[in-house]
PDB file of C-alpha atoms in Angstrom:
ATOM      1  CA  PRO A   1      75.165  94.882  92.929  1.00 41.00           C
ATOM      2  CA  SER A   2      74.159  93.252  89.816  1.00 37.00           C
ATOM      3  CA  ALA A   3      76.504  92.709  86.766  1.00 34.00           C
ATOM      4  CA  SER A   4      75.155  95.888  85.128  1.00 34.00           C
ATOM      5  CA  GLU A   5      76.459  97.724  88.071  1.00 34.00           C
ATOM      6  CA  ARG A   6      79.804  96.916  88.264  1.00 32.00           C
ATOM      7  CA  LEU A   7      81.734  99.694  87.016  1.00 32.00           C
ATOM      8  CA  SER A   8      85.165  99.759  85.651  1.00 31.00           C
ATOM      9  CA  PHE A   9      87.248 102.834  85.704  1.00 29.00           C
ATOM     10  CA  THR A  10      90.402 103.119  83.557  1.00 29.00           C
ATOM     11  CA  SER A  11      93.520 105.388  84.531  1.00 28.00           C
ATOM     12  CA  GLY A  12      92.618 109.145  83.903  1.00 31.00           C
ATOM     13  CA  SER A  13      89.144 108.470  84.898  1.00 31.00           C
ATOM     14  CA  LEU A  14      87.400 110.782  87.518  1.00 32.00           C
ATOM     15  CA  ILE A  15      88.085 108.220  90.227  1.00 31.00           C
ATOM     16  CA  SER A  16      91.375 107.088  89.547  1.00 29.00           C
ATOM     17  CA  GLN A  17      92.952 110.421  88.885  1.00 30.00           C
ATOM     18  CA  GLU A  18      92.335 111.496  92.586  1.00 33.00           C
ATOM     19  CA  THR A  19      93.874 110.350  95.935  1.00 32.00           C
ATOM     20  CA  GLN A  20      90.717 108.533  97.945  1.00 36.00           C
ATOM     21  CA  SER A  21      90.439 108.949 101.865  1.00 40.00           C
ATOM     22  CA  PRO A  22      89.387 105.498 103.192  1.00 40.00           C
ATOM     23  CA  SER A  23      86.718 106.829 105.212  1.00 44.00           C
ATOM     24  CA  THR A  24      85.072 108.386 101.965  1.00 46.00           C
ATOM     25  CA  ALA A  25      85.989 106.021  99.357  1.00 47.00           C
ATOM     26  CA  ALA A  26      86.900 102.894 100.350  1.00 49.00           C
ATOM     27  CA  GLU A  27      83.447 101.105 100.766  1.00 58.00           C
ATOM     28  CA  PRO A  28      81.954 102.344  97.404  1.00 58.00           C
ATOM     29  CA  LEU A  29      84.979 101.429  95.474  1.00 57.00           C
ATOM     30  CA  GLU A  30      84.703  97.910  96.442  1.00 60.00           C
ATOM     31  CA  GLU A  31      81.471  98.055  94.562  1.00 55.00           C
ATOM     32  CA  LEU A  32      83.213  99.112  91.458  1.00 54.00           C
ATOM     33  CA  LYS A  33      85.557  96.228  91.073  1.00 56.00           C
ATOM     34  CA  GLY A  34      84.616  93.764  88.532  1.00 53.00           C
ATOM     35  CA  SER A  35      84.472  93.096  84.702  1.00 45.00           C
ATOM     36  CA  THR A  36      82.258  94.759  82.247  1.00 50.00           C
ATOM     37  CA  LYS A  37      82.157  92.018  79.808  1.00 52.00           C
ATOM     38  CA  GLY A  38      78.885  90.600  79.070  1.00 51.00           C
ATOM     39  CA  LEU A  39      76.865  93.304  80.834  1.00 54.00           C
ATOM     40  CA  THR A  40      73.053  93.494  80.343  1.00 64.00           C
ATOM     41  CA  VAL A  41      70.314  95.757  81.700  1.00 73.00           C
ATOM     42  CA  ASP A  42      66.899  95.269  82.065  1.00 82.00           C
ATOM     43  CA  THR A  43      65.993  99.028  82.260  1.00 86.00           C
ATOM     44  CA  LEU A  44      66.139 101.623  79.898  1.00 88.00           C
ATOM     45  CA  PRO A  45      67.578 104.953  80.705  1.00 88.00           C
ATOM     46  CA  ILE A  46      65.859 107.786  78.781  1.00 89.00           C
ATOM     47  CA  PHE A  47      64.942 111.535  79.159  1.00 90.00           C
ATOM     48  CA  LEU A  48      61.365 112.015  78.938  1.00 91.00           C
ATOM     49  CA  ARG A  49      59.949 115.239  77.660  1.00 91.00           C
ATOM     50  CA  SER A  50      57.633 116.063  80.412  1.00 93.00           C
ATOM     51  CA  THR A  51      55.594 119.169  79.590  1.00 90.00           C
ATOM     52  CA  GLU A  52      51.963 118.189  79.529  1.00 90.00           C
ATOM     53  CA  CYS A  53      52.460 114.765  81.278  1.00 97.00           C
ATOM     54  CA  ARG A  54      50.380 113.824  83.955  1.00 98.00           C
ATOM     55  CA  ALA A  55      51.732 112.271  87.145  1.00 98.00           C
ATOM     56  CA  LEU A  56      49.668 110.905  90.038  1.00 98.00           C
ATOM     57  CA  VAL A  57      51.697 110.712  93.403  1.00 98.00           C
ATOM     58  CA  ILE A  58      50.214 108.792  96.444  1.00 98.00           C
ATOM     59  CA  GLY A  59      51.319 109.737  99.655  1.00 97.00           C
ATOM     60  CA  GLY A  60      51.737 112.644 102.153  1.00 97.00           C
ATOM     61  CA  GLY A  61      55.172 112.609 103.933  1.00 98.00           C
ATOM     62  CA  PRO A  62      58.866 113.745 103.157  1.00 98.00           C
ATOM     63  CA  GLN A  63      59.203 111.099 100.379  1.00 97.00           C
ATOM     64  CA  ALA A  64      56.270 112.397  98.307  1.00 98.00           C
ATOM     65  CA  THR A  65      57.177 115.801  98.841  1.00 98.00           C
ATOM     66  CA  ALA A  66      60.620 115.147  97.310  1.00 97.00           C
ATOM     67  CA  LYS A  67      58.925 113.756  94.257  1.00 98.00           C
ATOM     68  CA  VAL A  68      56.246 116.329  93.781  1.00 98.00           C
ATOM     69  CA  ARG A  69      58.814 119.181  93.830  1.00 98.00           C
ATOM     70  CA  LEU A  70      61.011 117.139  91.142  1.00 96.00           C
ATOM     71  CA  LEU A  71      57.926 116.683  89.101  1.00 97.00           C
ATOM     72  CA  CYS A  72      56.785 120.098  88.955  1.00 97.00           C
ATOM     73  CA  GLN A  73      60.124 121.508  88.432  1.00 94.00           C
ATOM     74  CA  ALA A  74      59.943 119.118  85.311  1.00 94.00           C
ATOM     75  CA  LYS A  75      56.513 120.848  84.627  1.00 96.00           C
ATOM     76  CA  PHE A  76      54.677 117.703  85.268  1.00 97.00           C
ATOM     77  CA  GLU A  77      50.859 118.201  85.770  1.00 97.00           C
ATOM     78  CA  VAL A  78      50.607 116.586  89.190  1.00 98.00           C
ATOM     79  CA  THR A  79      47.756 115.271  91.131  1.00 98.00           C
ATOM     80  CA  LEU A  80      48.302 114.245  94.783  1.00 98.00           C
ATOM     81  CA  ILE A  81      46.552 111.968  96.845  1.00 98.00           C
ATOM     82  CA  ALA A  82      47.211 112.346 100.374  1.00 97.00           C
ATOM     83  CA  GLU A  83      44.716 112.559 103.442  1.00 94.00           C
ATOM     84  CA  ARG A  84      47.297 114.413 105.759  1.00 94.00           C
ATOM     85  CA  PRO A  85      50.024 116.067 103.785  1.00 97.00           C
ATOM     86  CA  CYS A  86      52.955 117.077 105.742  1.00 97.00           C
ATOM     87  CA  ASP A  87      53.467 121.013 106.192  1.00 98.00           C
ATOM     88  CA  GLU A  88      56.072 121.035 103.354  1.00 98.00           C
ATOM     89  CA  LEU A  89      53.937 119.216 100.844  1.00 98.00           C
ATOM     90  CA  ALA A  90      50.973 121.199 101.731  1.00 98.00           C
ATOM     91  CA  GLY A  91      53.292 124.418 100.742  1.00 98.00           C
ATOM     92  CA  LEU A  92      53.765 122.877  97.330  1.00 98.00           C
ATOM     93  CA  ILE A  93      50.343 122.232  96.794  1.00 98.00           C
ATOM     94  CA  ASP A  94      49.755 126.067  97.322  1.00 97.00           C
ATOM     95  CA  GLN A  95      52.898 127.153  95.498  1.00 97.00           C
ATOM     96  CA  TYR A  96      51.897 125.025  92.314  1.00 97.00           C
ATOM     97  CA  ASN A  97      48.198 124.898  92.651  1.00 97.00           C
ATOM     98  CA  LEU A  98      48.432 121.309  92.480  1.00 97.00           C
ATOM     99  CA  SER A  99      44.995 118.895  92.343  1.00 97.00           C
ATOM    100  CA  HIS A 100      44.942 117.584  95.742  1.00 98.00           C
ATOM    101  CA  LEU A 101      42.635 114.688  96.436  1.00 97.00           C
ATOM    102  CA  ASN A 102      41.885 114.393 100.404  1.00 96.00           C
ATOM    103  CA  THR A 103      40.933 110.737 100.188  1.00 94.00           C
ATOM    104  CA  ALA A 104      41.866 107.243 100.120  1.00 93.00           C
ATOM    105  CA  PHE A 105      43.297 105.753  96.715  1.00 95.00           C
ATOM    106  CA  SER A 106      40.875 104.393  94.124  1.00 95.00           C
ATOM    107  CA  PRO A 107      41.641 102.533  90.908  1.00 96.00           C
ATOM    108  CA  LEU A 108      39.433 105.239  89.074  1.00 96.00           C
ATOM    109  CA  MET A 109      42.125 107.774  90.001  1.00 97.00           C
ATOM    110  CA  LEU A 110      44.546 105.941  87.593  1.00 98.00           C
ATOM    111  CA  GLN A 111      42.580 107.114  84.487  1.00 95.00           C
ATOM    112  CA  GLN A 112      44.407 109.664  82.224  1.00 95.00           C
ATOM    113  CA  GLN A 113      47.686 109.428  84.054  1.00 98.00           C
ATOM    114  CA  ASP A 114      50.930 109.103  82.305  1.00 97.00           C
ATOM    115  CA  LEU A 115      52.946 107.756  85.381  1.00 97.00           C
ATOM    116  CA  VAL A 116      52.222 106.881  89.138  1.00 98.00           C
ATOM    117  CA  ILE A 117      54.544 107.291  92.196  1.00 98.00           C
ATOM    118  CA  VAL A 118      53.806 105.682  95.502  1.00 98.00           C
ATOM    119  CA  ALA A 119      55.452 107.218  98.633  1.00 98.00           C
ATOM    120  CA  ASP A 120      55.468 107.001 102.287  1.00 96.00           C
ATOM    121  CA  THR A 121      53.181 103.891 102.099  1.00 92.00           C
ATOM    122  CA  ASP A 122      53.389 100.607 103.906  1.00 91.00           C
ATOM    123  CA  PRO A 123      54.455  97.719 101.762  1.00 92.00           C
ATOM    124  CA  GLU A 124      51.301  95.919 102.683  1.00 93.00           C
ATOM    125  CA  LEU A 125      49.188  98.906 101.140  1.00 93.00           C
ATOM    126  CA  ALA A 126      51.458  99.576  98.346  1.00 97.00           C
ATOM    127  CA  ALA A 127      51.403  96.240  96.785  1.00 97.00           C
ATOM    128  CA  PRO A 128      47.692  96.233  95.841  1.00 97.00           C
ATOM    129  CA  ILE A 129      48.021  99.670  94.320  1.00 97.00           C
ATOM    130  CA  ALA A 130      51.158  98.550  92.481  1.00 98.00           C
ATOM    131  CA  SER A 131      48.949  95.674  90.947  1.00 97.00           C
ATOM    132  CA  GLN A 132      46.226  97.945  89.765  1.00 97.00           C
ATOM    133  CA  VAL A 133      48.781 100.257  88.053  1.00 98.00           C
ATOM    134  CA  ARG A 134      50.376  97.393  86.435  1.00 97.00           C
ATOM    135  CA  GLN A 135      47.202  96.038  84.840  1.00 97.00           C
ATOM    136  CA  LEU A 136      47.179  99.716  83.235  1.00 97.00           C
ATOM    137  CA  ARG A 137      50.799  99.275  82.135  1.00 97.00           C
ATOM    138  CA  LEU A 138      51.763 102.793  83.469  1.00 98.00           C
ATOM    139  CA  PRO A 139      55.115 103.615  84.707  1.00 97.00           C
ATOM    140  CA  LEU A 140      55.344 103.167  88.371  1.00 98.00           C
ATOM    141  CA  ASN A 141      57.869 104.109  91.195  1.00 97.00           C
ATOM    142  CA  VAL A 142      57.308 102.922  94.773  1.00 97.00           C
ATOM    143  CA  VAL A 143      59.662 104.776  96.971  1.00 96.00           C
ATOM    144  CA  ASP A 144      62.191 102.280  98.647  1.00 92.00           C
ATOM    145  CA  GLN A 145      60.243  99.306  97.322  1.00 94.00           C
ATOM    146  CA  PRO A 146      62.486  98.403  94.012  1.00 92.00           C
ATOM    147  CA  SER A 147      60.606  94.909  93.424  1.00 93.00           C
ATOM    148  CA  LEU A 148      57.489  97.048  92.985  1.00 96.00           C
ATOM    149  CA  CYS A 149      58.872  99.476  90.630  1.00 95.00           C
ATOM    150  CA  SER A 150      58.853  99.613  86.609  1.00 96.00           C
ATOM    151  CA  PHE A 151      61.099 102.624  86.650  1.00 95.00           C
ATOM    152  CA  PHE A 152      63.590 104.176  89.050  1.00 93.00           C
ATOM    153  CA  PHE A 153      64.549 108.041  89.658  1.00 93.00           C
ATOM    154  CA  PRO A 154      68.350 108.450  89.001  1.00 92.00           C
ATOM    155  CA  ALA A 155      70.587 110.566  91.280  1.00 91.00           C
ATOM    156  CA  MET A 156      71.113 113.816  89.014  1.00 91.00           C
ATOM    157  CA  VAL A 157      73.714 116.442  88.397  1.00 92.00           C
ATOM    158  CA  ASP A 158      71.824 119.521  86.945  1.00 89.00           C
ATOM    159  CA  ARG A 159      74.109 121.724  84.872  1.00 88.00           C
ATOM    160  CA  SER A 160      71.091 122.904  82.609  1.00 84.00           C
ATOM    161  CA  PRO A 161      70.919 122.222  79.779  1.00 84.00           C
ATOM    162  CA  MET A 162      73.356 119.419  80.483  1.00 86.00           C
ATOM    163  CA  VAL A 163      71.902 116.942  82.931  1.00 90.00           C
ATOM    164  CA  VAL A 164      73.600 113.689  84.144  1.00 92.00           C
ATOM    165  CA  ALA A 165      71.682 110.973  85.556  1.00 93.00           C
ATOM    166  CA  VAL A 166      73.288 107.946  87.426  1.00 94.00           C
ATOM    167  CA  GLY A 167      71.232 104.888  88.307  1.00 90.00           C
ATOM    168  CA  SER A 168      71.549 101.405  89.622  1.00 87.00           C
ATOM    169  CA  GLN A 169      68.251 100.005  88.950  1.00 81.00           C
ATOM    170  CA  GLY A 170      67.080 100.455  92.721  1.00 80.00           C
ATOM    171  CA  GLN A 171      69.826  98.008  93.894  1.00 83.00           C
ATOM    172  CA  SER A 172      72.614 100.375  95.246  1.00 87.00           C
ATOM    173  CA  PRO A 173      71.517 103.663  96.240  1.00 85.00           C
ATOM    174  CA  VAL A 174      74.857 104.353  98.153  1.00 90.00           C
ATOM    175  CA  LEU A 175      76.849 103.657  95.335  1.00 93.00           C
ATOM    176  CA  THR A 176      74.826 105.867  93.033  1.00 92.00           C
ATOM    177  CA  HIS A 177      74.887 108.816  95.140  1.00 90.00           C
ATOM    178  CA  TYR A 178      78.618 108.393  95.530  1.00 94.00           C
ATOM    179  CA  VAL A 179      79.218 108.369  91.725  1.00 95.00           C
ATOM    180  CA  ARG A 180      76.807 111.350  91.294  1.00 93.00           C
ATOM    181  CA  ARG A 181      78.716 113.190  93.975  1.00 94.00           C
ATOM    182  CA  ARG A 182      82.249 112.501  92.359  1.00 95.00           C
ATOM    183  CA  ILE A 183      80.656 113.531  88.917  1.00 94.00           C
ATOM    184  CA  GLU A 184      79.425 116.974  90.450  1.00 92.00           C
ATOM    185  CA  GLU A 185      82.660 117.610  92.165  1.00 93.00           C
ATOM    186  CA  SER A 186      84.538 117.263  88.913  1.00 92.00           C
ATOM    187  CA  LEU A 187      82.202 119.755  86.843  1.00 89.00           C
ATOM    188  CA  PRO A 188      82.313 123.549  87.065  1.00 88.00           C
ATOM    189  CA  SER A 189      79.113 125.093  88.453  1.00 85.00           C
ATOM    190  CA  VAL A 190      78.108 126.623  85.207  1.00 83.00           C
ATOM    191  CA  LEU A 191      78.832 124.771  81.743  1.00 80.00           C
ATOM    192  CA  GLU A 192      79.146 126.994  78.903  1.00 77.00           C
ATOM    193  CA  PRO A 193      78.066 125.828  75.404  1.00 73.00           C
ATOM    194  CA  LEU A 194      80.615 124.576  73.092  1.00 69.00           C
TER     195      LEU A 194
END
């Protein structure tokens, strides 16, 4: 991982307090070694107030399904471009009464959108779409193609209203989900306001 991902845990931390089994912890913990001195990041972790935001999702498979579900839970107004949405995604279209365009992508579809997600799409097709999105300076996530992304989805621990987000700037999904799991295991299922 990059320098920004080399996490250092002191005694008393989530990880050092517990005995790690080699089968589950040895490999991810190797990625945690290193110094945090002089760390810089080129992404900004923020929580976006998503009510009344509009998102365009391009894709019709399981990746698009996961993103659409998350966006709908966050109360985004979602427009989906998918010529052949999978059954689960078709269910979400009905459940949330989504705007569904059963056609190929056109740059005109980017108008009045606040962010764009490209999923289940071949890299050769995703790259020109990403270029069009960048020209309009819209936030863009291309699933499993971090070099085309301008933002990344974190791994999340949801104890609403408390939400913990863990990210690696798209560079180390395994480590990201490992840290998320450890945080999730350390928290009670319900957090009461202090």
